[in-house]
Coordinates of C-alpha atoms in Angstrom, one line a residue:
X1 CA 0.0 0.0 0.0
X2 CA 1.3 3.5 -0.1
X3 CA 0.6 5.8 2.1
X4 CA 0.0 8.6 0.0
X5 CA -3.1 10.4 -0.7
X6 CA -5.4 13.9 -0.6
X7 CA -7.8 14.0 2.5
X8 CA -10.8 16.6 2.4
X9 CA -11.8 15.0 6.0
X10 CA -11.8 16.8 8.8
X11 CA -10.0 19.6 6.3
X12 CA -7.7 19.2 3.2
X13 CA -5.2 16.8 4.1
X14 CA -2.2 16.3 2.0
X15 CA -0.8 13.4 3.1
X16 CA 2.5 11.2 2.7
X17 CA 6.2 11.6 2.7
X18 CA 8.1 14.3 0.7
X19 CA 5.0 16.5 0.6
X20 CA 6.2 19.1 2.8
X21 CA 7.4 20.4 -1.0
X22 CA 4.2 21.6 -1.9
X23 CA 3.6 24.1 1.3
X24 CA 4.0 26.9 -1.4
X25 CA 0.6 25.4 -3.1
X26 CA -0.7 24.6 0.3
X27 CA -0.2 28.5 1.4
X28 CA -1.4 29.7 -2.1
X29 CA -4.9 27.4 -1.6
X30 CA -5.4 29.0 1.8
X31 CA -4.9 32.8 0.7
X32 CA -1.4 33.0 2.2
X33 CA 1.4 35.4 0.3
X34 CA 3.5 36.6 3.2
X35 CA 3.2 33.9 6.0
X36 CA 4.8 33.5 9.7
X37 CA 6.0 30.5 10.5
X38 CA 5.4 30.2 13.9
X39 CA 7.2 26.9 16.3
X40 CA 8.9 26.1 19.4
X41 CA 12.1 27.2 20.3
X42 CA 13.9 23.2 20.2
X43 CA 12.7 22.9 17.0
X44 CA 13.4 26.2 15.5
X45 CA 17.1 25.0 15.9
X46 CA 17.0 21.7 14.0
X47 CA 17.2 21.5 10.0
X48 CA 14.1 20.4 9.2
X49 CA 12.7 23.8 10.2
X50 CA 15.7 25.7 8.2
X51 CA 14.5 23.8 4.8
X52 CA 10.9 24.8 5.4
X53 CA 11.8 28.1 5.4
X54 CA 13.5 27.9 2.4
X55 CA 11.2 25.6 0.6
X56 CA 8.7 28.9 1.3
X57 CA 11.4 31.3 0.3
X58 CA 12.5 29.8 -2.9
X59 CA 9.2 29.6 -4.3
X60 CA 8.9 33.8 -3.5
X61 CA 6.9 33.5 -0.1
X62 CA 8.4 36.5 2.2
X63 CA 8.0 34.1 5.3
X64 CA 9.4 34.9 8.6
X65 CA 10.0 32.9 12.0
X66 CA 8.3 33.2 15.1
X67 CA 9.5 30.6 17.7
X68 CA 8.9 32.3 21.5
X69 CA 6.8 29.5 22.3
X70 CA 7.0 27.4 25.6
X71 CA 6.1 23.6 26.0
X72 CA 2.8 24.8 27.6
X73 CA 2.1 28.4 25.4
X74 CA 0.6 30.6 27.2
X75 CA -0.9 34.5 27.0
X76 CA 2.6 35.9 27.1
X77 CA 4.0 33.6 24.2
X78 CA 0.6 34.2 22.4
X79 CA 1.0 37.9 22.4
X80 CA 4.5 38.2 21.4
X81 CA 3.3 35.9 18.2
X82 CA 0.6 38.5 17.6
X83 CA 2.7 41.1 18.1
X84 CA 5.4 39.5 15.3
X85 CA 2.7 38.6 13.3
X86 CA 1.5 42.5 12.9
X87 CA 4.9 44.1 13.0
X88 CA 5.7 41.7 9.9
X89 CA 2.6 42.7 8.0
X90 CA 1.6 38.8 7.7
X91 CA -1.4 37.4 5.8
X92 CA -1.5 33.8 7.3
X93 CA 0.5 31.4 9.5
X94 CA 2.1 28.1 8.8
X95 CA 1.7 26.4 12.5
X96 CA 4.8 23.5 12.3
X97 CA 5.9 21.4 15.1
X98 CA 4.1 19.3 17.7
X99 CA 0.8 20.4 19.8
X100 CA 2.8 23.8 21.5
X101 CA 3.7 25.1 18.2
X102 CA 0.4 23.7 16.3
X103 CA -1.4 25.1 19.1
X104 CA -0.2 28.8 19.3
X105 CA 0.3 29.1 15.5
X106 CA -3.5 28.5 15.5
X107 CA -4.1 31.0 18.3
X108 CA -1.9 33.7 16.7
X109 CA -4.1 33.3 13.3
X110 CA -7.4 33.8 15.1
X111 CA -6.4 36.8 17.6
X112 CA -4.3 38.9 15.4
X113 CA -7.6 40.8 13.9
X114 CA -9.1 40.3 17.5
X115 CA -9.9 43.4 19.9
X116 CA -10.8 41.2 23.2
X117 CA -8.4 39.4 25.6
X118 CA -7.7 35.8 24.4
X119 CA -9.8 34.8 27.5
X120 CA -12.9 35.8 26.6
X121 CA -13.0 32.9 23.6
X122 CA -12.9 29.9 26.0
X123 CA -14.4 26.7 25.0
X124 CA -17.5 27.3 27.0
X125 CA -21.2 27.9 25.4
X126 CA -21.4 30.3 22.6
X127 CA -18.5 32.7 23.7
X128 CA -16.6 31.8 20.1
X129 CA -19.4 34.0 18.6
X130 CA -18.2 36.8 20.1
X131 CA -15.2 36.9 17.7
X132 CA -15.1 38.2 14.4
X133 CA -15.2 36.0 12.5
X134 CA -13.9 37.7 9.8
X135 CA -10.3 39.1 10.9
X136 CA -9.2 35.4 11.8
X137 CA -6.6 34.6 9.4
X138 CA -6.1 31.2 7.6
X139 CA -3.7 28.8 8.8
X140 CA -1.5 25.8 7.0
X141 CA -0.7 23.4 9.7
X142 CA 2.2 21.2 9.4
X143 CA 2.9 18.3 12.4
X144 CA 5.9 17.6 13.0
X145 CA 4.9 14.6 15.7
X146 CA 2.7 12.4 15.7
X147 CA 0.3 12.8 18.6
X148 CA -2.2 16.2 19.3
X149 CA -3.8 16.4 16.1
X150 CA -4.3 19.6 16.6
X151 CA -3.5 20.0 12.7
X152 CA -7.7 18.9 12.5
X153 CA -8.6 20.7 15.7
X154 CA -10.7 23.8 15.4
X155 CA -8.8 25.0 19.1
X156 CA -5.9 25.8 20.6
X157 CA -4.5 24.9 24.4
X158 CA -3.3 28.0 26.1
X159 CA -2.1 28.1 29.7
X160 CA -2.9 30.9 31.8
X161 CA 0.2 31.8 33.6
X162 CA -1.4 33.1 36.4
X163 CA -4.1 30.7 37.5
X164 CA -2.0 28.0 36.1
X165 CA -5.0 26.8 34.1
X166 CA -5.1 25.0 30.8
X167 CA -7.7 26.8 28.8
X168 CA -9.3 25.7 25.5
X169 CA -10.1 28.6 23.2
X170 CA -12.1 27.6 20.3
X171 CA -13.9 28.9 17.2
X172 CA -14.7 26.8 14.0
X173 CA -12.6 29.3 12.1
X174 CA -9.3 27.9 13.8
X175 CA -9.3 24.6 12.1
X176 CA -6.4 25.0 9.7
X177 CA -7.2 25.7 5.6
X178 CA -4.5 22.9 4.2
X179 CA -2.7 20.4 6.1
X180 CA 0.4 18.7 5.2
X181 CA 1.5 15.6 7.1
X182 CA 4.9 14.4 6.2
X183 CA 5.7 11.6 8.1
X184 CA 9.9 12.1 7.0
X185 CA 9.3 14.8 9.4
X186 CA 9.0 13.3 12.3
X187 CA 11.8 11.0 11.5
X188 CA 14.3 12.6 14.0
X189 CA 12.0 12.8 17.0
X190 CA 13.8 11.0 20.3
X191 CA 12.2 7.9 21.7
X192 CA 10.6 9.6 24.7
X193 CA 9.1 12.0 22.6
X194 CA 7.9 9.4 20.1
X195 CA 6.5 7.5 23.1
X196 CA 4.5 10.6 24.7
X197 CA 2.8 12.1 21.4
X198 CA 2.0 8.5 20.4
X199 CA 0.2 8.1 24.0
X200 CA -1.4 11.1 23.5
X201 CA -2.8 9.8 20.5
X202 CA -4.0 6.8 22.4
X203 CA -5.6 8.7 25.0
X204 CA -7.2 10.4 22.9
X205 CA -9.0 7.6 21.1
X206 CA -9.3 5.9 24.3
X207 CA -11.0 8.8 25.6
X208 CA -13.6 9.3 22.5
X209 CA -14.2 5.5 22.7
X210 CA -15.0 5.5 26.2
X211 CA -17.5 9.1 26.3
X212 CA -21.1 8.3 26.2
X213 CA -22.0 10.8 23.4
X214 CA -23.6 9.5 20.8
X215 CA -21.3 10.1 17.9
X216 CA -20.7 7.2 15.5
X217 CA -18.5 8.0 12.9
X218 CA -15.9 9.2 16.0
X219 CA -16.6 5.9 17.7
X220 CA -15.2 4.1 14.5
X221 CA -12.2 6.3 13.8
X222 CA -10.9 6.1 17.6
X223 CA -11.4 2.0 17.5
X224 CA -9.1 1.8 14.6
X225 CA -7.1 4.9 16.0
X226 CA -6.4 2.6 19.1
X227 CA -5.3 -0.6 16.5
X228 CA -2.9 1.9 14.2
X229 CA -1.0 3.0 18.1
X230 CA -1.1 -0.4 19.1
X231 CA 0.3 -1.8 16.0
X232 CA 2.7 0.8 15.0
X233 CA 4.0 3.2 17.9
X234 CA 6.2 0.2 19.7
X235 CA 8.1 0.1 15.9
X236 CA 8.5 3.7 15.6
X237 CA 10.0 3.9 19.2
X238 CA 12.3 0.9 18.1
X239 CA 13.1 2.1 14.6
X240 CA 12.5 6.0 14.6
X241 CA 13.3 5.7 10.8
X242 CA 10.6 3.2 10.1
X243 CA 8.3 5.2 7.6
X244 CA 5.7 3.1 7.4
X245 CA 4.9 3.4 11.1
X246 CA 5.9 6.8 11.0
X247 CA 3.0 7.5 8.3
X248 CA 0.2 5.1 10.6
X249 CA 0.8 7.2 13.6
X250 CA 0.6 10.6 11.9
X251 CA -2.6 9.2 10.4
X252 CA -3.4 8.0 14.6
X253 CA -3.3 11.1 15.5
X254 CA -5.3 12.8 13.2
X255 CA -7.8 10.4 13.3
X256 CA -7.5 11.1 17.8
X257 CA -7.9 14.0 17.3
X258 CA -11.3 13.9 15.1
X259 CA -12.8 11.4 17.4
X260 CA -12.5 13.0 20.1
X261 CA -15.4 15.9 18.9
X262 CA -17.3 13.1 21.1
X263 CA -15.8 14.0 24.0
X264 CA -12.5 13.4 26.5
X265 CA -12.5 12.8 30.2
X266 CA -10.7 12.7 33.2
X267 CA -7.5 11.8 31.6
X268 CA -7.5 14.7 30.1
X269 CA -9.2 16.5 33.3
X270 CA -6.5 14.9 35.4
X271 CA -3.1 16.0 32.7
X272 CA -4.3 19.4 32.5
X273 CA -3.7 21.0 35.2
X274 CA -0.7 18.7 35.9
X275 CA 0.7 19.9 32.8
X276 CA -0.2 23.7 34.0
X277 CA 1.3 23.7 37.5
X278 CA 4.2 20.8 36.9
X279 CA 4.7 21.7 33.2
X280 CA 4.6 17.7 32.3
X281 CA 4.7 16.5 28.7
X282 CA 1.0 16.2 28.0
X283 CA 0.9 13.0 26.7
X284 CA 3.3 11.1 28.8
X285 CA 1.1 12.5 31.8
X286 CA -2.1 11.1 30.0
X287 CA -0.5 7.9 29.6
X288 CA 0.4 7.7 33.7
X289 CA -3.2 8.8 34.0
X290 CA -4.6 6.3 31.7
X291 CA -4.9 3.4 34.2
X292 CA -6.1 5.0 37.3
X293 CA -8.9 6.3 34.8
X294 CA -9.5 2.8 33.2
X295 CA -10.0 1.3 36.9
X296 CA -12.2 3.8 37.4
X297 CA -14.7 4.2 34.8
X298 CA -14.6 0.4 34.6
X299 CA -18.1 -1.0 34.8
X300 CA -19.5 2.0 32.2
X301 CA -17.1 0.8 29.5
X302 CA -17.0 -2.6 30.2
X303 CA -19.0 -4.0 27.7
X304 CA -17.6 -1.7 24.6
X305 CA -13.7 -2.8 25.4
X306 CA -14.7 -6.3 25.6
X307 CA -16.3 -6.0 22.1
X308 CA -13.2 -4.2 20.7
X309 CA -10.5 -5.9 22.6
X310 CA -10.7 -8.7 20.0
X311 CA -10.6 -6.5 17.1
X312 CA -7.7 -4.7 19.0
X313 CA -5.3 -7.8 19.1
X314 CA -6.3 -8.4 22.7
X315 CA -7.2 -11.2 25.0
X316 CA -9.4 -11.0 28.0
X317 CA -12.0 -8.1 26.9
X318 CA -11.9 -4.8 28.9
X319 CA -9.6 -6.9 31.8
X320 CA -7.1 -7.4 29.2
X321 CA -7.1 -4.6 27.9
X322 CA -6.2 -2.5 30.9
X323 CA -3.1 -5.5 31.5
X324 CA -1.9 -4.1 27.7
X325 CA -1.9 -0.6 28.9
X326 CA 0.2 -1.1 32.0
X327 CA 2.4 -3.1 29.6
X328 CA 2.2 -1.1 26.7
X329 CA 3.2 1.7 29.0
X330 CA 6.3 0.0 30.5
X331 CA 7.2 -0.9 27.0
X332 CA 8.0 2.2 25.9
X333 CA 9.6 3.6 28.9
X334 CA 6.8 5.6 31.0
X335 CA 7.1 6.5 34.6
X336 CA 4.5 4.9 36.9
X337 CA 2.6 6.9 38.7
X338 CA 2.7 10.7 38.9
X339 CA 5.1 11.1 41.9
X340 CA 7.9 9.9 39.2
X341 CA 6.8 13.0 37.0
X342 CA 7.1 15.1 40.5
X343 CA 3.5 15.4 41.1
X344 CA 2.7 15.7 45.1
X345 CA 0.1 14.5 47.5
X346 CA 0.3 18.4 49.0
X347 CA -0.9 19.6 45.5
X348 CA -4.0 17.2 45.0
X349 CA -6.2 20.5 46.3
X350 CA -5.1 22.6 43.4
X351 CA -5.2 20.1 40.4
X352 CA -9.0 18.8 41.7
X353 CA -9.8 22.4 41.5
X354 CA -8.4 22.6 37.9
X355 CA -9.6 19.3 36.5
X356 CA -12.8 20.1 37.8
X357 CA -13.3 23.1 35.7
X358 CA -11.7 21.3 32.6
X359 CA -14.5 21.1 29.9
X360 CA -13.1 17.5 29.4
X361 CA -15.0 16.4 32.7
X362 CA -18.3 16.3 30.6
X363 CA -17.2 13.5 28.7
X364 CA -16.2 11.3 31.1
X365 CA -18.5 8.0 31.1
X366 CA -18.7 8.6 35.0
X367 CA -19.9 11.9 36.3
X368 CA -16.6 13.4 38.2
X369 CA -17.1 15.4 41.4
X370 CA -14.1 17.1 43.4
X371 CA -14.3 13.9 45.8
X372 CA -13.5 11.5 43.4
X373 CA -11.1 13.5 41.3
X374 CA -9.1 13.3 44.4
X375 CA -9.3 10.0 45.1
X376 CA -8.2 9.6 41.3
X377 CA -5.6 11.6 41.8
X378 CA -4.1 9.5 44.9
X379 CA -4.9 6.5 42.8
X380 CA -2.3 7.8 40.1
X381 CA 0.6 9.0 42.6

């Protein structure tokens, strides 16, 4: 099979290796003449991001850099990046990297033509109609790892430095025009790092599979979600040059990412606000979370992991399905428990009151009070 091919699902999807060559035509589809790249600092140093830049420049893009972006963005990151974006007379941003850079580049685009404070566009009811709509500027989104998806989201994660909150600022608008997943790309990424986006990816479908929305379609992407990570993220952690499984977990996390429109829950409730006070990688801390959560929600998603456990490779139904996790986990070098990521009984009070604002609460197949968010908690130390 190759692993090539154009995707109008969730977006336009240009997918398979070497395409990062047609980001010119990707930028020209979405209305982009003079874009900002905007990515982390790590990986503004490496070479893939130095030939991106020139593949934009050689074809007569006038593209800049912006790379003032922390593992967790927040408000100050995300106004410098407007502020570069304005000073440099930008039309558009190309959002490369993993979930920090994906995420900001996305929030740059949308508040650059804003007048409100970046808070005031949270994730909650209709406050995303309170932007115009019409000053949010288009976005190409190219991953660089293989776990957020946040090249199909239609939000970005921003933490506020103050409250040490993880916020979710939405709008349709911010799903990105043109996407371009080149798995070469993430080639170079270290084993930890191939380990904790690929978990993320995981959690993610775990997550949508387990919410009781009703939501087909993302039921069926995040069950063969789960089988691409199962199959292929242990070979990409052993080979990082394996394209093949390089190319099924880009697609994995894409395909997370549009499932979880059904809904997350408290593993994401939980890594939130971890991430936010202890600044964890988000999905290695998902991935610690993942069994406490499992345990917990076990008799309300009994029945659907025992159906898909077969399907998944697995013996023992929902049972043996939580055995693979701790073992998948082990396998690929996760801590266990949350005191190894330096997570503290003496800071339970603070992350319940976090989680329980989280928005991913909702979707968690068993309501989640501050009580039991705590007792979660403990469960994961």
């Amino acid at each position: 099979m190759t692993l090539t091919a154009n995707w109008s699902y969730p977006t336009a999807i240009k997918f398979g290796a070497g395409r990062i060559a047609e980001l010119p035509a990707a930028c020209a589809q979405a209305g982009i003449t003079k874009p900002l790249l905007v990515t982390d600092r790590g990986l503004a140093a490496l070479p893939i991001t130095a030939q991106t830049l020139e593949i934009l420049r050689a074809a007569g893009l006038d593209a800049a850099i912006f790379a003032d972006v922390d593992p967790n963005p927040n408000e100050h990151n995300l106004a410098a990046g407007v502020a570069a974006y304005t000073a440099g007379g930008h039309d558009g941003v190309v959002a490369f990297g993993g979930g920090s850079g994906l995420d900001l580049g996305k929030c740059v685009a949308f508040m650059a033509g804003q007048t409100r404070p970046i808070w005031d566009f949270e994730d909650i009811g209709d406050w995303w109609t309170r932007a115009d709509a019409s000053a949010i500027a288009p976005v190409v989104a190219v991953p660089t790892t293989a776990g957020t998806g946040s090249e199909v989201g239609r939000a970005g994660v921003l933490t506020n430095s103050v409250t040490h909150e993880k916020k979710i600022i939405f709008h349709p608008k911010m799903l990105p025009a043109v996407v371009i997943c080149d798995p070469e790309l993430t080639v170079g990424m270290p084993k930890a790092i191939t380990a904790g986006t690929g978990l993320d990816a995981f959690a993610h479908c775990v997550e949508a599979f387990s919410s009781p929305f009703y939501h087909p379609m993302s039921q069926g992407i995040a069950l063969e979600g789960m089988r691409l990570v199962i199959d292929y993220l242990p070979r990409a952690y052993d080979d990082g040059t394996d394209l093949e499984a390089r190319a099924q977990m880009m697609s994995a996390a894409a395909m997370g990412a549009t499932a979880f429109q059904k809904g997350l829950g408290a593993i994401h409730a939980m890594s939130h606000p971890i991430g936010a006070h202890f600044g964890t990688h988000h999905g290695t801390t998902n991935a610690v979370c993942m069994p406490a959560v499992l345990k917990f929600n076990a008799e309300a998603i009994r029945a659907r992991f025992d159906r898909a456990a077969p399907y998944l490779g697995i013996d023992g139904g929902f049972d043996g399905f939580c055995a693979f996790v701790d073992a998948f986990n082990a396998r690929l070098g996760v801590p266990q428990g949350l005191s190894a990521l330096g997570v503290t009984e003496a800071a339970i009070p603070a992350l319940v009151e976090g989680a329980i604002k989280d928005p991913s609460c909702g979707g968690n197949p068993v309501a989640l009070t501050e009580a039991n968010l705590a007792e979660l908690f403990r469960a994961a130390l």
